[in-house]
Coordinates of C-alpha atoms in Angstrom, one line a residue:
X1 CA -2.9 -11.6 -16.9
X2 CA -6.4 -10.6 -15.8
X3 CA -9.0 -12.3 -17.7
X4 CA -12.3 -9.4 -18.5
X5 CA -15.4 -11.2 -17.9
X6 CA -18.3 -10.8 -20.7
X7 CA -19.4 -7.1 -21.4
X8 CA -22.3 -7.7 -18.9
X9 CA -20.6 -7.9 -15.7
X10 CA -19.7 -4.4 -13.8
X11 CA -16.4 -3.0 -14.2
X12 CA -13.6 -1.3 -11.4
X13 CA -11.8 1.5 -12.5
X14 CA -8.5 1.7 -10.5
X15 CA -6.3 4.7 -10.1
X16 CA -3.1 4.3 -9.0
X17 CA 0.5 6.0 -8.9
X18 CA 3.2 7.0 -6.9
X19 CA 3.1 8.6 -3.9
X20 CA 2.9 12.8 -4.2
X21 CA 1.9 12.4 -8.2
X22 CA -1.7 13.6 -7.3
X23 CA -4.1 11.4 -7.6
X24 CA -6.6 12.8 -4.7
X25 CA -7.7 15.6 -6.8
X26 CA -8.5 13.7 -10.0
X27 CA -10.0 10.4 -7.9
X28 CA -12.8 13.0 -6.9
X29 CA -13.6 14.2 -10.5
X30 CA -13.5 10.5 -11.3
X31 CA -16.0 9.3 -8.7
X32 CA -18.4 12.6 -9.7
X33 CA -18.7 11.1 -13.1
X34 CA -19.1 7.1 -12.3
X35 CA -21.1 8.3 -9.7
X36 CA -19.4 5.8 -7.1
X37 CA -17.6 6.3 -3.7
X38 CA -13.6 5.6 -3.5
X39 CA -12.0 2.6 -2.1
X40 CA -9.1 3.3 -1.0
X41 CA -6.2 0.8 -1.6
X42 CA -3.8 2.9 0.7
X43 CA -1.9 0.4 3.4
X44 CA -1.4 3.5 5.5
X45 CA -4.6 5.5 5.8
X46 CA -6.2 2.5 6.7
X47 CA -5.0 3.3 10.1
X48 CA -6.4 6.3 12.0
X49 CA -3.7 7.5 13.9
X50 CA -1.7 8.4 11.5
X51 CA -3.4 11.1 8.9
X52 CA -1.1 13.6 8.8
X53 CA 1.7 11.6 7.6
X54 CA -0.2 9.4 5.0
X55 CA -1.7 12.6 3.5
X56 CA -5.1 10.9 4.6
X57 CA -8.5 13.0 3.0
X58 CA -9.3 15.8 5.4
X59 CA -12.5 15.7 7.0
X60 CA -14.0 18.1 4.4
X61 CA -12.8 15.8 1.7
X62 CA -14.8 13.1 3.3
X63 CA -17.8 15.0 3.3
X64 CA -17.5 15.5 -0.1
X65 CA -17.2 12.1 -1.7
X66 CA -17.8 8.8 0.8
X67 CA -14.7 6.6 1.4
X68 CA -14.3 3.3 2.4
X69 CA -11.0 2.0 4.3
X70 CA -10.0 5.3 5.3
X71 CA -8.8 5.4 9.5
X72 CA -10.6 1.9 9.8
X73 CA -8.2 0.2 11.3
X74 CA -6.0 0.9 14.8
X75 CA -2.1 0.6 14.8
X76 CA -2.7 -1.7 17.4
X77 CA -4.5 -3.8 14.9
X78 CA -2.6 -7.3 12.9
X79 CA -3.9 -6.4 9.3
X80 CA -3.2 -8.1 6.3
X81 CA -2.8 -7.6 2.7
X82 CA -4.6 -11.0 2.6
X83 CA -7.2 -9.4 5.4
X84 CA -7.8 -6.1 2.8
X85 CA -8.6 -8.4 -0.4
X86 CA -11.3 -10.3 1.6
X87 CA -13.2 -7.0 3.0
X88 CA -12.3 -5.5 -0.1
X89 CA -13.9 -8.3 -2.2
X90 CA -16.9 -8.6 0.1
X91 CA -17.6 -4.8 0.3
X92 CA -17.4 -4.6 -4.1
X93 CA -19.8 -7.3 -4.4
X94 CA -22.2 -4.8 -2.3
X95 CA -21.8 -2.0 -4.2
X96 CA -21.8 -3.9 -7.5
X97 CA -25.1 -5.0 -6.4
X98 CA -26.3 -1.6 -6.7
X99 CA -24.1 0.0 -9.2
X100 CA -22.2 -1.0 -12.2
X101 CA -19.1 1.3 -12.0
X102 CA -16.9 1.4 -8.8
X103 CA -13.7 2.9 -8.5
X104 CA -10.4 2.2 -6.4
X105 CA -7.4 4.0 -5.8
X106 CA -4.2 4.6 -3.7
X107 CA -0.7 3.4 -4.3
X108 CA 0.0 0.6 -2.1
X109 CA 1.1 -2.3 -4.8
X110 CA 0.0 -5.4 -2.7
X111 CA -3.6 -3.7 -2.0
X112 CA -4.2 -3.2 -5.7
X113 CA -2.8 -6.6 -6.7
X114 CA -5.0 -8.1 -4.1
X115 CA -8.4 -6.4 -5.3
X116 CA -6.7 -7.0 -9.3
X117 CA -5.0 -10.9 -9.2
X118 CA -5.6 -12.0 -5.0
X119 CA -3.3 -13.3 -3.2
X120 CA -2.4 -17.3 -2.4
X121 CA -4.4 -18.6 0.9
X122 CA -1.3 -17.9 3.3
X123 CA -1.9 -19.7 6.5
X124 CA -1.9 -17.1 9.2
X125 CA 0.5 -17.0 12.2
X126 CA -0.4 -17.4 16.0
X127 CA 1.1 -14.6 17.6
X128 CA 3.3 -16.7 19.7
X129 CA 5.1 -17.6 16.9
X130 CA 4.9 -14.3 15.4
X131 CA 6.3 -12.8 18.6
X132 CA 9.2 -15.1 18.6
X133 CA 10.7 -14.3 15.3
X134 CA 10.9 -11.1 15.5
X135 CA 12.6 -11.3 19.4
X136 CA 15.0 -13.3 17.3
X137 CA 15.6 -11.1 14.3
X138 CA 15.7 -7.9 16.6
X139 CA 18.5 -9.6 18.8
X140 CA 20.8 -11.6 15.7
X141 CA 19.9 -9.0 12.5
X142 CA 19.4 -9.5 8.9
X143 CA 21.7 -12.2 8.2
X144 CA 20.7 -14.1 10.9
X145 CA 17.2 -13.9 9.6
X146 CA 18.6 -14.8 5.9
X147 CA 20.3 -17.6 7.1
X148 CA 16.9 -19.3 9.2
X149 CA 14.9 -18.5 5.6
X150 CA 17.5 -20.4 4.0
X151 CA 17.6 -23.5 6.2
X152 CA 13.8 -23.4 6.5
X153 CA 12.4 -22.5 2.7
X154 CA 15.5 -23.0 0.2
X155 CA 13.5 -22.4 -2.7
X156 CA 11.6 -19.0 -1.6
X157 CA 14.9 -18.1 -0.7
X158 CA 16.2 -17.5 -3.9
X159 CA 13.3 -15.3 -5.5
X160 CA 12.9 -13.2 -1.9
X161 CA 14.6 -9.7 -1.6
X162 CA 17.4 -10.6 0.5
X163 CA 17.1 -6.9 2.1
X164 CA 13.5 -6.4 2.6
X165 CA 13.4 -7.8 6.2
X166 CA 9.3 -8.0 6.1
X167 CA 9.1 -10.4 3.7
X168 CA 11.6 -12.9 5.0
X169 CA 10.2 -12.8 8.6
X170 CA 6.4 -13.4 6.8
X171 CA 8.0 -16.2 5.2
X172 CA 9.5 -17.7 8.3
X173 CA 7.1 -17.2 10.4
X174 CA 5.0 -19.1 8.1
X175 CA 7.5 -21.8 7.8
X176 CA 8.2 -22.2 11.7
X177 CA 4.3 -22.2 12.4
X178 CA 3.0 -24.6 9.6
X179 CA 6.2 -27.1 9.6
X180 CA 6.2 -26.8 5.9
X181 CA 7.9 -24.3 3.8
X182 CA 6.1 -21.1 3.0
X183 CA 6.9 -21.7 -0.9
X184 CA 4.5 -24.7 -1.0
X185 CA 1.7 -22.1 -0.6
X186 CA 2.4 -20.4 -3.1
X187 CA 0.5 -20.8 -6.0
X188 CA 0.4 -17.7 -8.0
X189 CA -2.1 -18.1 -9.9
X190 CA -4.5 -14.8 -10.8
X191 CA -8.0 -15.2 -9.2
X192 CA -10.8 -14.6 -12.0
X193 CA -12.8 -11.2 -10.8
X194 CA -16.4 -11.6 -11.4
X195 CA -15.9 -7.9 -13.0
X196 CA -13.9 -6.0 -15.7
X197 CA -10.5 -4.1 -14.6
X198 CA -9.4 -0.9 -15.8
X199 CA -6.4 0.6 -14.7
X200 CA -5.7 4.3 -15.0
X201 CA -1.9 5.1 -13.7
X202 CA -0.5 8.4 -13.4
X203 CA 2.9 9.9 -13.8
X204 CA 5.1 13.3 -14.1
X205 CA 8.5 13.8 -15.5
X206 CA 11.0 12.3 -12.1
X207 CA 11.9 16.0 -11.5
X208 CA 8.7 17.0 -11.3
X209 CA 7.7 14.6 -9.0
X210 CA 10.1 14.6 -6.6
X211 CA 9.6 18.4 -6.5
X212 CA 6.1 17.6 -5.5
X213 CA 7.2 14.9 -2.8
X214 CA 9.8 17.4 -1.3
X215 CA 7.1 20.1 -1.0
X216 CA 4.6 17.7 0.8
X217 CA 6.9 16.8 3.5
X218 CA 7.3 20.5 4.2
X219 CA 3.6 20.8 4.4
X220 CA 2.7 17.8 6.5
X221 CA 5.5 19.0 9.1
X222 CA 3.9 22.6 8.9
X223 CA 0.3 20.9 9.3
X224 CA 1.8 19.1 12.7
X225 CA 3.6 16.0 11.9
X226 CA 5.7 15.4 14.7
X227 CA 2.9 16.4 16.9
X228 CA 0.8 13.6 15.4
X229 CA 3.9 10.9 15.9
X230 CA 5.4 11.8 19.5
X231 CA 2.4 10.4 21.2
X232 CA 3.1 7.0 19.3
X233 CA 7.0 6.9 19.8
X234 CA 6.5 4.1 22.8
X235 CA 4.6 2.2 19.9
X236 CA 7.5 2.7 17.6
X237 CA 8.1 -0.8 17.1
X238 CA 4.8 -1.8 15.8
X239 CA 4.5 -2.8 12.2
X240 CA 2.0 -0.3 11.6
X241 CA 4.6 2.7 12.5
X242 CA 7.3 1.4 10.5
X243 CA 6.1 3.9 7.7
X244 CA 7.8 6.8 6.0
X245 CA 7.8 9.8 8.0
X246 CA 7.3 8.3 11.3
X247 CA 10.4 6.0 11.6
X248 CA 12.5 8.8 10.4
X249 CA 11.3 10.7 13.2
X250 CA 11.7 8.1 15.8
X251 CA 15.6 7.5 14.7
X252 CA 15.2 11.8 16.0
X253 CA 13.4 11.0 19.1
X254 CA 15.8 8.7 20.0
X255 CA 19.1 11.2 19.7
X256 CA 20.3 9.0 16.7
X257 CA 19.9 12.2 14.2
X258 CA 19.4 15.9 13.7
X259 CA 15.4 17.3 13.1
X260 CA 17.0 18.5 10.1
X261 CA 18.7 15.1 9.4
X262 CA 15.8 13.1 10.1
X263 CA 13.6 15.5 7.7
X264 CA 15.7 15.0 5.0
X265 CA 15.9 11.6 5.4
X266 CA 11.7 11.6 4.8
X267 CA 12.4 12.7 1.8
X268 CA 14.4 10.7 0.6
X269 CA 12.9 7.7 1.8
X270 CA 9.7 8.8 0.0
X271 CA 11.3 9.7 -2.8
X272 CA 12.9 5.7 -2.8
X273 CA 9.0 4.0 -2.5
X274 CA 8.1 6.2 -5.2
X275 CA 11.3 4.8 -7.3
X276 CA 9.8 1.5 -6.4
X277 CA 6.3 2.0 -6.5
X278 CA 7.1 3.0 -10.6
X279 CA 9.1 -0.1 -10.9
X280 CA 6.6 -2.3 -10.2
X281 CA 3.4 -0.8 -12.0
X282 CA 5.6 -0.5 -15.0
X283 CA 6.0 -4.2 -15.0
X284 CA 1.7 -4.2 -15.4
X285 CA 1.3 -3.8 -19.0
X286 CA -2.7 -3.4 -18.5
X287 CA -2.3 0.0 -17.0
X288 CA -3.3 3.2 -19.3
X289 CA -1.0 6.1 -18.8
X290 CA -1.7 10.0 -18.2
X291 CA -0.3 12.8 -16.6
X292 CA -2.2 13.8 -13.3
X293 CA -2.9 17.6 -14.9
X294 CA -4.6 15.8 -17.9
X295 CA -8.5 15.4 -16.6
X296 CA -10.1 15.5 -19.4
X297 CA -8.5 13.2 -21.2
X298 CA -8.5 10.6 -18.0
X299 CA -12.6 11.2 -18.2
X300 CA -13.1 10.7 -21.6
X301 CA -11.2 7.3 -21.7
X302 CA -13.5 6.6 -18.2
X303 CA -17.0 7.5 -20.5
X304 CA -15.4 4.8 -23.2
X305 CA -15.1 2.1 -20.8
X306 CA -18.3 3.1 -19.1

């Protein structure tokens, strides 16, 4: 659990939520009344090809209220979790510098828990290694990958999602470049923040939401979606792209589905991460609990903690 810091230190106000809930709209109110720009903690708009399908701010937006990690990164880039919490880190002790109230918001649970707790100091991987691995997990498959995770870490092993194939290769490439197991890194310990947390999570009724998440895919395919990811299908096997609403597309573009197929399948896929984006910030007892339409009421519990 984070520990607050004495009354004197700055605090971060965080908004966070599932994807589609709305939190754009209310993030701008928010940063009108701290008077603060918005970090975004969004492992997708980081990169700037990809804006349509991230439902990045528009350009206007922009204009209106200054951003920070918003299209700063390339696809082409290797960018961390671990990377994020250091320039995120570094760029709040700026602003604190200047201003006592900063706020942060997106979805992305690793970029939050990385400002909120940090993360372990994870050795990274030369890309040699990195390369290798994933050679070898595109030619054998998951269980071949399970099975190397096994031999080499036993013990992460057992907590790891068995299915979530990003994890395990982390893990093993880890393992295969250090010569120890990527366990004994792993501390988990919370960092101490040299600044009070407040987190601010919003929610609708599931109905509701998925409504809302159904809707946005219609609107980012009318706004020019699969314009924005045909010139980055020969990239498709990049990290980066392996994102809802590209790699539904690509699984098109390659004759393995319908348009109509594939387009149903974005929803549903987004409608999944926002299952298990609610799963895991309703594990976080420290966040505060409103529905997006209630503004006031976020605001008033903002000026109490101000």
């Amino acid at each position: 659990m984070q520990e607050n810091p004495p009354m004197q230190y700055p605090t971060l106000f965080v908004l966070l939520g599932p994807t589609g809930v709305g939190k754009t709209e209310l993030s701008f109110n928010i940063a009108k009344l701290l008077g603060a720009p918005i970090i975004s903690s969004d492992s997708r708009q980081i990169y700037k090809e990809l804006q349509i399908g991230t439902a990045a701010p528009t350009p206007e937006q922009l204009k209106l209220v200054k951003h920070y990690f918003i299209g700063t990164q390339s696809i082409f880039d290797q960018y961390s979790a671990g990377q994020y919490e250091e320039d995120a880190i570094k760029l709040l002790e700026e602003l604190f510098s200047t201003h006592p109230h900063q706020l942060l918001v997106g979805g992305s649970m690793m970029y939050i828990d990385a400002v909120c707790k940090g993360f372990d100091n994870i050795p990274s991987v030369p890309e040699p290694v990195r390369k290798m691995v994933n050679e070898q997990y595109q030619q054998n498959g998951l269980e071949w990958l399970q099975q190397e995770l096994k031999k080499f870490d036993p013990v992460h092993f057992e907590k790891v999602d068995k299915f979530n194939h990003k994890r395990m290769l982390h893990a093993l490439e880890v393992s295969i470049a250090t010569g120890q197991p990527y366990s004994s890194f792993c501390t988990g310990q919370v960092k101490k923040r040299p600044f009070h947390i407040v987190k601010i999570g919003l929610n609708r009724p599931r109905p509701e939401l998925y409504e809302r998440i159904n809707l946005r895919v219609d609107q980012m395919l009318d706004e020019g979606l699969i314009q924005e990811a045909k010139p980055l299908f020969p990239y498709r096997h990049l990290n980066s792209l392996n994102t809802v609403g590209y790699k539904e597309l690509y699984q098109y573009m390659e004759g393995k589905c319908t348009l109509e197929s594939a387009i149903e399948k974005i929803k549903q896929d987004s409608r999944n991460y926002a299952k298990r984006q609610l799963t895991w910030f309703n594990a976080d007892k420290e966040i505060n609990w409103f529905h997006p339409d209630e503004c006031e009421k976020v605001l008033d519990f903002i000026r109490q903690h101000m």
